[in-house]
JSON list of C-alpha atoms in Angstrom, two decimals:
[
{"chain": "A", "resi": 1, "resn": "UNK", "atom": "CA", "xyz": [0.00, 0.00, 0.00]},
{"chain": "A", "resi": 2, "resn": "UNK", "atom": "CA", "xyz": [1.23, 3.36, -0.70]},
{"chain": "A", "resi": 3, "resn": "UNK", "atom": "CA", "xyz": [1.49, 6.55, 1.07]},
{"chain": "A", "resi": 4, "resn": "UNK", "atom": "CA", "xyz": [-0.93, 7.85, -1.13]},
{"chain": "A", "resi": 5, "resn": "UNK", "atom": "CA", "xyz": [-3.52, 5.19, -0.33]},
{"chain": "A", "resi": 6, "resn": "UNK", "atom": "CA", "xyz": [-3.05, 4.98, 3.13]},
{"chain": "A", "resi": 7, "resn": "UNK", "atom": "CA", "xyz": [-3.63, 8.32, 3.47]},
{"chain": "A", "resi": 8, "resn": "UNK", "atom": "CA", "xyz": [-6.81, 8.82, 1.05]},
{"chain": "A", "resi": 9, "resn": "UNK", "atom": "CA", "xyz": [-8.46, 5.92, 3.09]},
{"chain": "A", "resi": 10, "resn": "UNK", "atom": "CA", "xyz": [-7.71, 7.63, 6.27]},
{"chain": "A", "resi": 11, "resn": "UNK", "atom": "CA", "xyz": [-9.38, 10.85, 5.21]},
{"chain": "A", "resi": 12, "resn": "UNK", "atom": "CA", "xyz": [-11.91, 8.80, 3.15]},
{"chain": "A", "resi": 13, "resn": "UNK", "atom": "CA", "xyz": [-13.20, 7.20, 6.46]},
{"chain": "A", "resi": 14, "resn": "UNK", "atom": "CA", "xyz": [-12.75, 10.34, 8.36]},
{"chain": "A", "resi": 15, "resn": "UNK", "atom": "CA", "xyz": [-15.36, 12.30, 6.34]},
{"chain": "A", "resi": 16, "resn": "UNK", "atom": "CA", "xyz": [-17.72, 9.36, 5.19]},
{"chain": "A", "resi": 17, "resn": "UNK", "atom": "CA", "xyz": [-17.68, 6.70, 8.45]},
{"chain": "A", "resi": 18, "resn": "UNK", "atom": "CA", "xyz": [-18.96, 8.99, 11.76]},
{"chain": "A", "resi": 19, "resn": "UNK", "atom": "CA", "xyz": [-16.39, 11.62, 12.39]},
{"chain": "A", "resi": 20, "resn": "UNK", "atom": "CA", "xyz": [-16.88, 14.83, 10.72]},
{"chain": "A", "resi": 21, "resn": "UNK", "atom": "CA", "xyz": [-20.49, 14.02, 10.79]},
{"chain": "A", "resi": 22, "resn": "UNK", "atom": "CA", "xyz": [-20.13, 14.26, 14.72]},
{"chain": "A", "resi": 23, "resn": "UNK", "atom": "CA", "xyz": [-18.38, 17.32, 14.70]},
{"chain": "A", "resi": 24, "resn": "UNK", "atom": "CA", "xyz": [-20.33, 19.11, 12.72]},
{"chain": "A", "resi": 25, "resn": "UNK", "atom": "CA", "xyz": [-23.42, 17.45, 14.93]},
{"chain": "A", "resi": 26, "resn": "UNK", "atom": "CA", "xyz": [-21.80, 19.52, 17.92]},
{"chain": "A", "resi": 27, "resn": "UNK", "atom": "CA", "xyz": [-21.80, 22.44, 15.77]},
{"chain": "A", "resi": 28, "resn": "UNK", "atom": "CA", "xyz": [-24.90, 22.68, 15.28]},
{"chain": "A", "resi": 29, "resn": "UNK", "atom": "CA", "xyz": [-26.14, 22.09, 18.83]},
{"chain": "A", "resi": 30, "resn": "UNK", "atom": "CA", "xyz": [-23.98, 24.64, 19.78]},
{"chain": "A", "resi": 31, "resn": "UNK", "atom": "CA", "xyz": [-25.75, 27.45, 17.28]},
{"chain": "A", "resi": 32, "resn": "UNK", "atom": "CA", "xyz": [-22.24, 27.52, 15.05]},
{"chain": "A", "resi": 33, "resn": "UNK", "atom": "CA", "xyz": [-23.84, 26.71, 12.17]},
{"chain": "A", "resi": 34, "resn": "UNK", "atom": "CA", "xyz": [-27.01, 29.25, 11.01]},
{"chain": "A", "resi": 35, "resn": "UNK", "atom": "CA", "xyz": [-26.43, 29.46, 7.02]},
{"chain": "A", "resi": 36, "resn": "UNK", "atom": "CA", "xyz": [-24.53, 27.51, 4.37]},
{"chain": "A", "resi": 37, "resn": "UNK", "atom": "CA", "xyz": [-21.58, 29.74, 4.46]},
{"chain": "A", "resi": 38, "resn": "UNK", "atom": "CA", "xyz": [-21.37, 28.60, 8.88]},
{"chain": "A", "resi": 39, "resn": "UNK", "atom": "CA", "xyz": [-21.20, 24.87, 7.59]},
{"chain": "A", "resi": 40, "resn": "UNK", "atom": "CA", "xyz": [-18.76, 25.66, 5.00]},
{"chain": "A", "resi": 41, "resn": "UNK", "atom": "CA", "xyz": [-16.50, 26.90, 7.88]},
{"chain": "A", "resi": 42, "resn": "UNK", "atom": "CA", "xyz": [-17.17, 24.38, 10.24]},
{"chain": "A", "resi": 43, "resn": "UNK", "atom": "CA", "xyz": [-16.27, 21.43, 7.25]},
{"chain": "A", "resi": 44, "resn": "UNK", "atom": "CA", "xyz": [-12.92, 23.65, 6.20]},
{"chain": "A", "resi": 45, "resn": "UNK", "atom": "CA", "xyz": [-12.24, 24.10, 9.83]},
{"chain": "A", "resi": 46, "resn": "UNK", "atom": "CA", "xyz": [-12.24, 20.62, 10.81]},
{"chain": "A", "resi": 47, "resn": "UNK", "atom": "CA", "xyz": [-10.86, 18.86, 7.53]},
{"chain": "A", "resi": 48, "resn": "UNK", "atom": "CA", "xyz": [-7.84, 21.68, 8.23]},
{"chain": "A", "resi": 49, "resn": "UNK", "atom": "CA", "xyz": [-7.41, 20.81, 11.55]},
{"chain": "A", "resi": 50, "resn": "UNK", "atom": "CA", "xyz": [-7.85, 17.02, 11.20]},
{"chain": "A", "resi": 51, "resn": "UNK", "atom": "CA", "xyz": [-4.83, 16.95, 8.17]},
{"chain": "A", "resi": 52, "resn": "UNK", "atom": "CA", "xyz": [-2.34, 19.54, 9.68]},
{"chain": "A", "resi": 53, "resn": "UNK", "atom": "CA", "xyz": [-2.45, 17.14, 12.55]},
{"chain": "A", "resi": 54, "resn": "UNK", "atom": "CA", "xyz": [-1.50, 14.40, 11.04]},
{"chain": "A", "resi": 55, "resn": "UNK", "atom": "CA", "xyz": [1.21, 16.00, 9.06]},
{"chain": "A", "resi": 56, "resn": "UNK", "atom": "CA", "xyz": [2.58, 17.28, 12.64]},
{"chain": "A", "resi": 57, "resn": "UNK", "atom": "CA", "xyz": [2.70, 13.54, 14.12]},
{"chain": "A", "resi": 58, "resn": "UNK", "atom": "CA", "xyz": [4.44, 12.80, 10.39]},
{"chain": "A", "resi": 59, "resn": "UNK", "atom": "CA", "xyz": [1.72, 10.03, 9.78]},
{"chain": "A", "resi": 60, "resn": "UNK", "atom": "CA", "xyz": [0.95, 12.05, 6.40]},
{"chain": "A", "resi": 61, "resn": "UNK", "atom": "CA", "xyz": [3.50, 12.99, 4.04]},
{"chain": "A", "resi": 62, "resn": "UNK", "atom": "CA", "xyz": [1.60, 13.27, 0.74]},
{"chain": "A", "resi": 63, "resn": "UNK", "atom": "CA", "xyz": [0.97, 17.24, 0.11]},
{"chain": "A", "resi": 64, "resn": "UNK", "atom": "CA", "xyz": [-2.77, 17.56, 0.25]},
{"chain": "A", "resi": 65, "resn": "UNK", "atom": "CA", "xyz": [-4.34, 20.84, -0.01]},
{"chain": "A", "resi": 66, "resn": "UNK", "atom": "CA", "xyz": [-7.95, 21.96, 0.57]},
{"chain": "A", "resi": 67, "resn": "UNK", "atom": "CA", "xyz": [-9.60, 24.97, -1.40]},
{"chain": "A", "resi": 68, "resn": "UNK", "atom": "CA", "xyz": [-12.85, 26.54, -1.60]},
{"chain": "A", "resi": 69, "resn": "UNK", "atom": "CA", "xyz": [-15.33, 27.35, -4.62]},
{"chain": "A", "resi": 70, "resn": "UNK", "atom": "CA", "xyz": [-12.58, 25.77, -6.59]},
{"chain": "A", "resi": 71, "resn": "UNK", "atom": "CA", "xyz": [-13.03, 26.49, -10.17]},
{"chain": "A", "resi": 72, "resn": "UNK", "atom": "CA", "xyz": [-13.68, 23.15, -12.27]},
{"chain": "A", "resi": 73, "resn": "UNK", "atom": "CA", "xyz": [-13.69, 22.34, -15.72]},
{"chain": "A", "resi": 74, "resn": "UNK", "atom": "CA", "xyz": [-12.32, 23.61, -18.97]},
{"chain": "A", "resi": 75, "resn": "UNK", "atom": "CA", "xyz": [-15.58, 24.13, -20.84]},
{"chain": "A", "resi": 76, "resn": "UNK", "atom": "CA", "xyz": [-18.24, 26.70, -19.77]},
{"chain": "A", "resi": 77, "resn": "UNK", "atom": "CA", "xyz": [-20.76, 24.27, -19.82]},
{"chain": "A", "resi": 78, "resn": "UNK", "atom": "CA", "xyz": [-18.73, 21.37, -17.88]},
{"chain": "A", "resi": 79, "resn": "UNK", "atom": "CA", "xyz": [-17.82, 23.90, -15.48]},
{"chain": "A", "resi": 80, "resn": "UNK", "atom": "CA", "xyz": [-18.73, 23.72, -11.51]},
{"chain": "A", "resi": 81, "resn": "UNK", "atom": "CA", "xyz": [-17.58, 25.39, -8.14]},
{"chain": "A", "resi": 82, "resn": "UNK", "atom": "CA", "xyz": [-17.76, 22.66, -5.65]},
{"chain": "A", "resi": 83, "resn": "UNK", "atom": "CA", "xyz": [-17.58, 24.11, -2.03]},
{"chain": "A", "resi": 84, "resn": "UNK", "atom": "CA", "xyz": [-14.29, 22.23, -0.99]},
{"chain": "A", "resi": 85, "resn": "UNK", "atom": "CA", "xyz": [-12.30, 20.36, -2.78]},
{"chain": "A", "resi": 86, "resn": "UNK", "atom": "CA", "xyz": [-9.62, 18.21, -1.53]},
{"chain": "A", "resi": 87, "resn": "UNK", "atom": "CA", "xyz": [-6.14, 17.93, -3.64]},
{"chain": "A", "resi": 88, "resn": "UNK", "atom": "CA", "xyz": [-3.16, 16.34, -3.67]},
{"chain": "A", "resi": 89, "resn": "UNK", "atom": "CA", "xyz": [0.23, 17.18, -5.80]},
{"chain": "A", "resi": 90, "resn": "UNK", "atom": "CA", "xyz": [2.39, 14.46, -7.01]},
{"chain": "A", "resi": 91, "resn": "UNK", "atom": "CA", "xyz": [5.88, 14.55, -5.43]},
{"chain": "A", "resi": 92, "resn": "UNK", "atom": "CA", "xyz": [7.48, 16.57, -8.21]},
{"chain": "A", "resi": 93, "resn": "UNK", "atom": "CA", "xyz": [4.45, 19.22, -8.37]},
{"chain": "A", "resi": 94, "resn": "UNK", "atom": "CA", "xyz": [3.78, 19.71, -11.90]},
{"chain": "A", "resi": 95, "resn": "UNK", "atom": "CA", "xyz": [0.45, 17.79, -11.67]},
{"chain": "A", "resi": 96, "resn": "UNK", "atom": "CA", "xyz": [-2.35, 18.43, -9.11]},
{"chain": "A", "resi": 97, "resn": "UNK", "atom": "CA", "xyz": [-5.31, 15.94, -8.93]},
{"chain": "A", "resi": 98, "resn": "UNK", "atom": "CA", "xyz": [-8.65, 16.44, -6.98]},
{"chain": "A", "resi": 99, "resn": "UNK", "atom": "CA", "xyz": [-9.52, 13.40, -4.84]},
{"chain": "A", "resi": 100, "resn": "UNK", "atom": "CA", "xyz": [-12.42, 14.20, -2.73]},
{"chain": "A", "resi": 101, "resn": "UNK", "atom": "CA", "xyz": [-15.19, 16.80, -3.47]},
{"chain": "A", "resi": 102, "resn": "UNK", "atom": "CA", "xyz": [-18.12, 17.98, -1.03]},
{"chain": "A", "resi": 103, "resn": "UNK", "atom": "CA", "xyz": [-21.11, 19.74, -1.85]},
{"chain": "A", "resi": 104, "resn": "UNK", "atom": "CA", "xyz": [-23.09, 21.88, 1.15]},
{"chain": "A", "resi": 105, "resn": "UNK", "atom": "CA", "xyz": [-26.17, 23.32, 1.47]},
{"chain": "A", "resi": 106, "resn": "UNK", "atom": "CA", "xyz": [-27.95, 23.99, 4.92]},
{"chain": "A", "resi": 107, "resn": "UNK", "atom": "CA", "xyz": [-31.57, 24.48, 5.56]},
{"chain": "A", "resi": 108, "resn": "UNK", "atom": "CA", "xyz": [-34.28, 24.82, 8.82]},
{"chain": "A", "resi": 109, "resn": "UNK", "atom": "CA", "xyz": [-35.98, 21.67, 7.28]},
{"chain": "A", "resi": 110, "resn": "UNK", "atom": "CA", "xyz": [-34.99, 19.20, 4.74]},
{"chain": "A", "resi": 111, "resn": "UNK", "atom": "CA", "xyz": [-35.44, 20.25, 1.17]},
{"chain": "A", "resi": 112, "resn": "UNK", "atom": "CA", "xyz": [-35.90, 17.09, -1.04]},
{"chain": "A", "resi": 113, "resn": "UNK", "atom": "CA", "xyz": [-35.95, 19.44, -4.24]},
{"chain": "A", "resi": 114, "resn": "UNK", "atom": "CA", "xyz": [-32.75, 20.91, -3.17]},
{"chain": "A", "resi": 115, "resn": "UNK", "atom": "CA", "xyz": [-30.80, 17.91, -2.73]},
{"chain": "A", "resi": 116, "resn": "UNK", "atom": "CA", "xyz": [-31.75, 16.69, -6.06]},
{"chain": "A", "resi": 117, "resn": "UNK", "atom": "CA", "xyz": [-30.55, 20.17, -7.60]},
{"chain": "A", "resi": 118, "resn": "UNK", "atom": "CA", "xyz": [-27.37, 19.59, -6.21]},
{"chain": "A", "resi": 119, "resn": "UNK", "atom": "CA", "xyz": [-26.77, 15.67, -6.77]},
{"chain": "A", "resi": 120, "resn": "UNK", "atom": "CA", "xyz": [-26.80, 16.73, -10.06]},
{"chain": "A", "resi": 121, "resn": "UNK", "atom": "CA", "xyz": [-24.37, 19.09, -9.68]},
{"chain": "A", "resi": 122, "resn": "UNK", "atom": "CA", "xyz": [-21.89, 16.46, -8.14]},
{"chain": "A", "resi": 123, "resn": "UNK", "atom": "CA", "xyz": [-22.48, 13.90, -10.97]},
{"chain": "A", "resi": 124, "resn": "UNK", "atom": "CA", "xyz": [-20.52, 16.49, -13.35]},
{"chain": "A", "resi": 125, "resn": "UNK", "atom": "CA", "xyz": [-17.45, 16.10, -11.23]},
{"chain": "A", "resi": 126, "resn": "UNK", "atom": "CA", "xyz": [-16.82, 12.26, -12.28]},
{"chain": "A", "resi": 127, "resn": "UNK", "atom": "CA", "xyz": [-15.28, 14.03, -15.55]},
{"chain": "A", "resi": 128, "resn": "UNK", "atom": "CA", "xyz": [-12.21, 13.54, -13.78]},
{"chain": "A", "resi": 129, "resn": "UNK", "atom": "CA", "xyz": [-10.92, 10.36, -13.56]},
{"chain": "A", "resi": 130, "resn": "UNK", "atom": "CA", "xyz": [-8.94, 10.75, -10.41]},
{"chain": "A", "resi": 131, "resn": "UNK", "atom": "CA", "xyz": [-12.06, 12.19, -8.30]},
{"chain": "A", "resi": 132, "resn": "UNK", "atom": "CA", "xyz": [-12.27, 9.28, -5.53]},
{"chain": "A", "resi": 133, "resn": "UNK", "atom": "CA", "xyz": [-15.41, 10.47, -3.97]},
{"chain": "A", "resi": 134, "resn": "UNK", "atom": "CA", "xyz": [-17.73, 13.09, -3.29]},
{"chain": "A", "resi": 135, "resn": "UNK", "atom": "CA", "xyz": [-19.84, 13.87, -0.96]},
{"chain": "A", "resi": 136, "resn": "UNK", "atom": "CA", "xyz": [-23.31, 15.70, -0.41]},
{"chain": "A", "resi": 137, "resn": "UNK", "atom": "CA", "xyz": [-23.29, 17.27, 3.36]},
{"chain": "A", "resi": 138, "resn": "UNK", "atom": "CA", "xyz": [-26.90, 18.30, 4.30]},
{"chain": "A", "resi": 139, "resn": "UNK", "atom": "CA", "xyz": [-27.19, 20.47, 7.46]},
{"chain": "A", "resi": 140, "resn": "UNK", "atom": "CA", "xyz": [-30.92, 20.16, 8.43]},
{"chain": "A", "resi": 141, "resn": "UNK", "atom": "CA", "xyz": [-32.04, 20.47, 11.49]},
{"chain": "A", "resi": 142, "resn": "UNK", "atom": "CA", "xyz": [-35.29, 18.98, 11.35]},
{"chain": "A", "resi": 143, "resn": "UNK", "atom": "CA", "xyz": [-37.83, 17.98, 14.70]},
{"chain": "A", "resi": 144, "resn": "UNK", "atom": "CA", "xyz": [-40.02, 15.70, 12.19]},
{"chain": "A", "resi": 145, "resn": "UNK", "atom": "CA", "xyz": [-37.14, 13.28, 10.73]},
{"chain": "A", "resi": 146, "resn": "UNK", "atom": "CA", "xyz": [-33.94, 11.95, 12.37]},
{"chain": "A", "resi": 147, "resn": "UNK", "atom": "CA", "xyz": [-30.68, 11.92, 10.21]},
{"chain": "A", "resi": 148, "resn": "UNK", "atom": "CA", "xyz": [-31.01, 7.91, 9.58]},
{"chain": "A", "resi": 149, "resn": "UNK", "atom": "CA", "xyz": [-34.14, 8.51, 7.25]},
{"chain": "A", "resi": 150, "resn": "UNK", "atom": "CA", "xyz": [-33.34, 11.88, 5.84]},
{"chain": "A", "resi": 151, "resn": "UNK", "atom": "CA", "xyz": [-29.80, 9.32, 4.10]},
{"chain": "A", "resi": 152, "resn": "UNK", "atom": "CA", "xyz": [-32.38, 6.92, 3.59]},
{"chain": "A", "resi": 153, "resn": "UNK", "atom": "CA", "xyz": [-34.30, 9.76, 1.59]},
{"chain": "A", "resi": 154, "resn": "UNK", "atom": "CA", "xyz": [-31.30, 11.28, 0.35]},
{"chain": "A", "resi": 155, "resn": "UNK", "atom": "CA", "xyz": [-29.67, 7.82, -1.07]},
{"chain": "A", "resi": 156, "resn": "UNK", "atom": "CA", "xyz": [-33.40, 7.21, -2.96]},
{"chain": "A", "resi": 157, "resn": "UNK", "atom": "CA", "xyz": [-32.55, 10.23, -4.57]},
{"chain": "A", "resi": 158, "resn": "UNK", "atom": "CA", "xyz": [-29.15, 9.93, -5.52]},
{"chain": "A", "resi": 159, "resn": "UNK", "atom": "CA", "xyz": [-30.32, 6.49, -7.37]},
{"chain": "A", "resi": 160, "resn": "UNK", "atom": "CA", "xyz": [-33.15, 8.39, -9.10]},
{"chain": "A", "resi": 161, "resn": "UNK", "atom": "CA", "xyz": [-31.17, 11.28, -10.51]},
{"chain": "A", "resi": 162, "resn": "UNK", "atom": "CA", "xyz": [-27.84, 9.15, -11.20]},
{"chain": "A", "resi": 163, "resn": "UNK", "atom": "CA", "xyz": [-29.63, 6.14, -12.38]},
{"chain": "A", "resi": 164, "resn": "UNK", "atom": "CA", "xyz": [-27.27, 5.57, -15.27]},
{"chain": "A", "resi": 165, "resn": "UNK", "atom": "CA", "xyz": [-24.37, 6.72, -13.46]},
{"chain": "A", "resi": 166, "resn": "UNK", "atom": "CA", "xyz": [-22.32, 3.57, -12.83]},
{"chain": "A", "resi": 167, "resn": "UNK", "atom": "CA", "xyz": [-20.22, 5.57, -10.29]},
{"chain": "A", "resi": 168, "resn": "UNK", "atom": "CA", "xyz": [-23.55, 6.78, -8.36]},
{"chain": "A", "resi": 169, "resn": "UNK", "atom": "CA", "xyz": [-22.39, 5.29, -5.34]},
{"chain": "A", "resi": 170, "resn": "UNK", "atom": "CA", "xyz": [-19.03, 7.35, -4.78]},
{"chain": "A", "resi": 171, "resn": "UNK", "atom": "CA", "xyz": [-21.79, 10.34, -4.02]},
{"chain": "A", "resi": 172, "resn": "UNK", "atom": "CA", "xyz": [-22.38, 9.87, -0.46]},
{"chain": "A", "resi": 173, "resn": "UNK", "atom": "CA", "xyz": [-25.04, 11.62, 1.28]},
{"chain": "A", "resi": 174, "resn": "UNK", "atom": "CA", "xyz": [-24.19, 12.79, 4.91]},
{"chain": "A", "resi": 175, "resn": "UNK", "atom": "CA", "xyz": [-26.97, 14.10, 6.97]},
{"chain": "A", "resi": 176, "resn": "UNK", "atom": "CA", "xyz": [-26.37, 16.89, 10.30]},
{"chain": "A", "resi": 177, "resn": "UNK", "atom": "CA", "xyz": [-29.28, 16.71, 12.20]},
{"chain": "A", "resi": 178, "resn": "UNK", "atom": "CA", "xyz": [-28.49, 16.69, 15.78]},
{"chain": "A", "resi": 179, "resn": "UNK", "atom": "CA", "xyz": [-32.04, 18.47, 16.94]},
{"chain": "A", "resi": 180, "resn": "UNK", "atom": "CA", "xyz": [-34.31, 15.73, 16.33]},
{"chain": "A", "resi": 181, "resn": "UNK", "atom": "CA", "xyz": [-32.91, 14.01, 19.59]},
{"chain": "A", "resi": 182, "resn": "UNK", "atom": "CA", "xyz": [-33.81, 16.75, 21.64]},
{"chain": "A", "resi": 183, "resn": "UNK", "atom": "CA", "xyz": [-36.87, 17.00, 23.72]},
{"chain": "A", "resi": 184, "resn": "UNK", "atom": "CA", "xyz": [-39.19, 19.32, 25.50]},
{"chain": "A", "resi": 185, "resn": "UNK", "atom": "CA", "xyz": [-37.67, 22.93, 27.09]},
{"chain": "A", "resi": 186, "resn": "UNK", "atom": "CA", "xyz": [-33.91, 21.58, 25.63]},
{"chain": "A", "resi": 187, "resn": "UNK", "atom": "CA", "xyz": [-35.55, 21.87, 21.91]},
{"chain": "A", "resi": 188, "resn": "UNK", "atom": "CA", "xyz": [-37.25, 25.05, 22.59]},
{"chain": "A", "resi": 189, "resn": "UNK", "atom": "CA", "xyz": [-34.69, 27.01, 23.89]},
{"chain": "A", "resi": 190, "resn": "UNK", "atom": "CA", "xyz": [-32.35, 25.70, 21.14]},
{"chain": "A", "resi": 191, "resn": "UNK", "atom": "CA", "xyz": [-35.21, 26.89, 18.33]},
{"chain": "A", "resi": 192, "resn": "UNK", "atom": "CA", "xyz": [-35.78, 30.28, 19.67]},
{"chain": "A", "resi": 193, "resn": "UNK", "atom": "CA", "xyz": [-31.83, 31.07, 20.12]},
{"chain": "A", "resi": 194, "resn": "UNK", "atom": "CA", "xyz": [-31.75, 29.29, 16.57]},
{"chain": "A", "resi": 195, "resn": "UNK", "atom": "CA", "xyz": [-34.58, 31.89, 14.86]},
{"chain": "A", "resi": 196, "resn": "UNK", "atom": "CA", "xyz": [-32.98, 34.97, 16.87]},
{"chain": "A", "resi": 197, "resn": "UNK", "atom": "CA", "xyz": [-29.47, 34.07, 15.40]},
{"chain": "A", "resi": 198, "resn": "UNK", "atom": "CA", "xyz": [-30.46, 33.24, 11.36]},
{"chain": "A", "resi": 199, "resn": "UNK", "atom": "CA", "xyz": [-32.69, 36.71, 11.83]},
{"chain": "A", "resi": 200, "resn": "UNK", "atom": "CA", "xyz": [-31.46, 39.25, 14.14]},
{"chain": "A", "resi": 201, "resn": "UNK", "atom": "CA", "xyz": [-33.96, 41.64, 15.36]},
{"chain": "A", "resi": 202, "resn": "UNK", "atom": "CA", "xyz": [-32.17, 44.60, 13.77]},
{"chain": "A", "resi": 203, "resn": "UNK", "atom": "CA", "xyz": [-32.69, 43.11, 10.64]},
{"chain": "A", "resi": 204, "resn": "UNK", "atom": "CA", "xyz": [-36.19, 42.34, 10.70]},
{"chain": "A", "resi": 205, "resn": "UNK", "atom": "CA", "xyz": [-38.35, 44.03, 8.66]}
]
């Protein structure tokens, strides 16, 4: 196995297995995340974090790099800004290839409609060859449906729009919804701090 592959699978599983889901799951109990451009920070912050510390302890050596609204594809039609992209550059740097790619969006309740719009979006990146995986990060924080169906929904979906994709399944779906779990005065106090942040009364009209 190579440095390069032990080092994609590590990220691979960091993102896509339980861990960045969780952070970003503490995030949102915690009122960090109020818009798409919060959850955008929050993923950049912890993907940042998470790879500069293994480069510290010297368990990655590979040159990865993580950029935002990266500019993608040479034809105006083919072309897409995914929200991060992460890259690595061969050893002599004269070639840079995109490995993983994640797509964002955040909304009060889950949007069916949008996550179709943007599945879509993601099944143009599989142009390039080298793109490992992407994934679809959904920050809903929804009372009426727990994160385990809104995948479920979100994966029925994916199969829909991509049916003739053969590479549909290196789309992954990841769902933040930590509020369904709460109950009672815990929710309600989390809500109203929730609709006071997103709107400030200043800004009302």
């Amino acid at each position: 196995m190579t440095n390069f592959t032990k080092e994609r699978d590590i990220i691979k599983k960091f993102i896509g297995e339980g861990p960045l889901q969780k952070k970003l799951e503490k995030d949102q109990r915690n009122l960090k995340i109020l818009s798409e451009g919060d959850l955008q920070s929050c993923v950049y912050f912890h993907l940042r974090k998470f790879i500069d510390k293994k480069k510290e302890k010297k368990k990655f050596v590979e040159p990865w790099y993580l950029t935002n609204k990266l500019p993608m594809g040479k034809q105006r039609k083919d072309k897409i800004f995914p929200d991060i992209v992460i890259m690595r550059m061969k050893k002599k740097g004269s070639v840079i290839k995109p490995v993983f790619l994640i797509e964002l969006k955040e909304h009060s309740k889950y949007n069916p409609q949008s996550v179709r719009s943007d599945l879509q979006k993601l099944a143009k990146a599989f142009l390039w060859r080298d793109l490992e995986q992407s994934y679809f990060i959904l920050a809903a924080p929804d009372e009426d449906i727990d994160s385990k169906t809104i995948s479920q929904k979100m994966e029925i979906i994916r199969n829909q729009v991509l049916e003739r994709n053969s590479r549909r399944d290196k789309i992954i779906p990841i769902p933040v919804n930590a509020i369904n779990t709460m109950k009672g005065s815990e929710y309600k106090k989390w809500e109203s701090n929730y609709k006071k942040l997103r709107k400030p009364k200043s800004l009302r009209k």
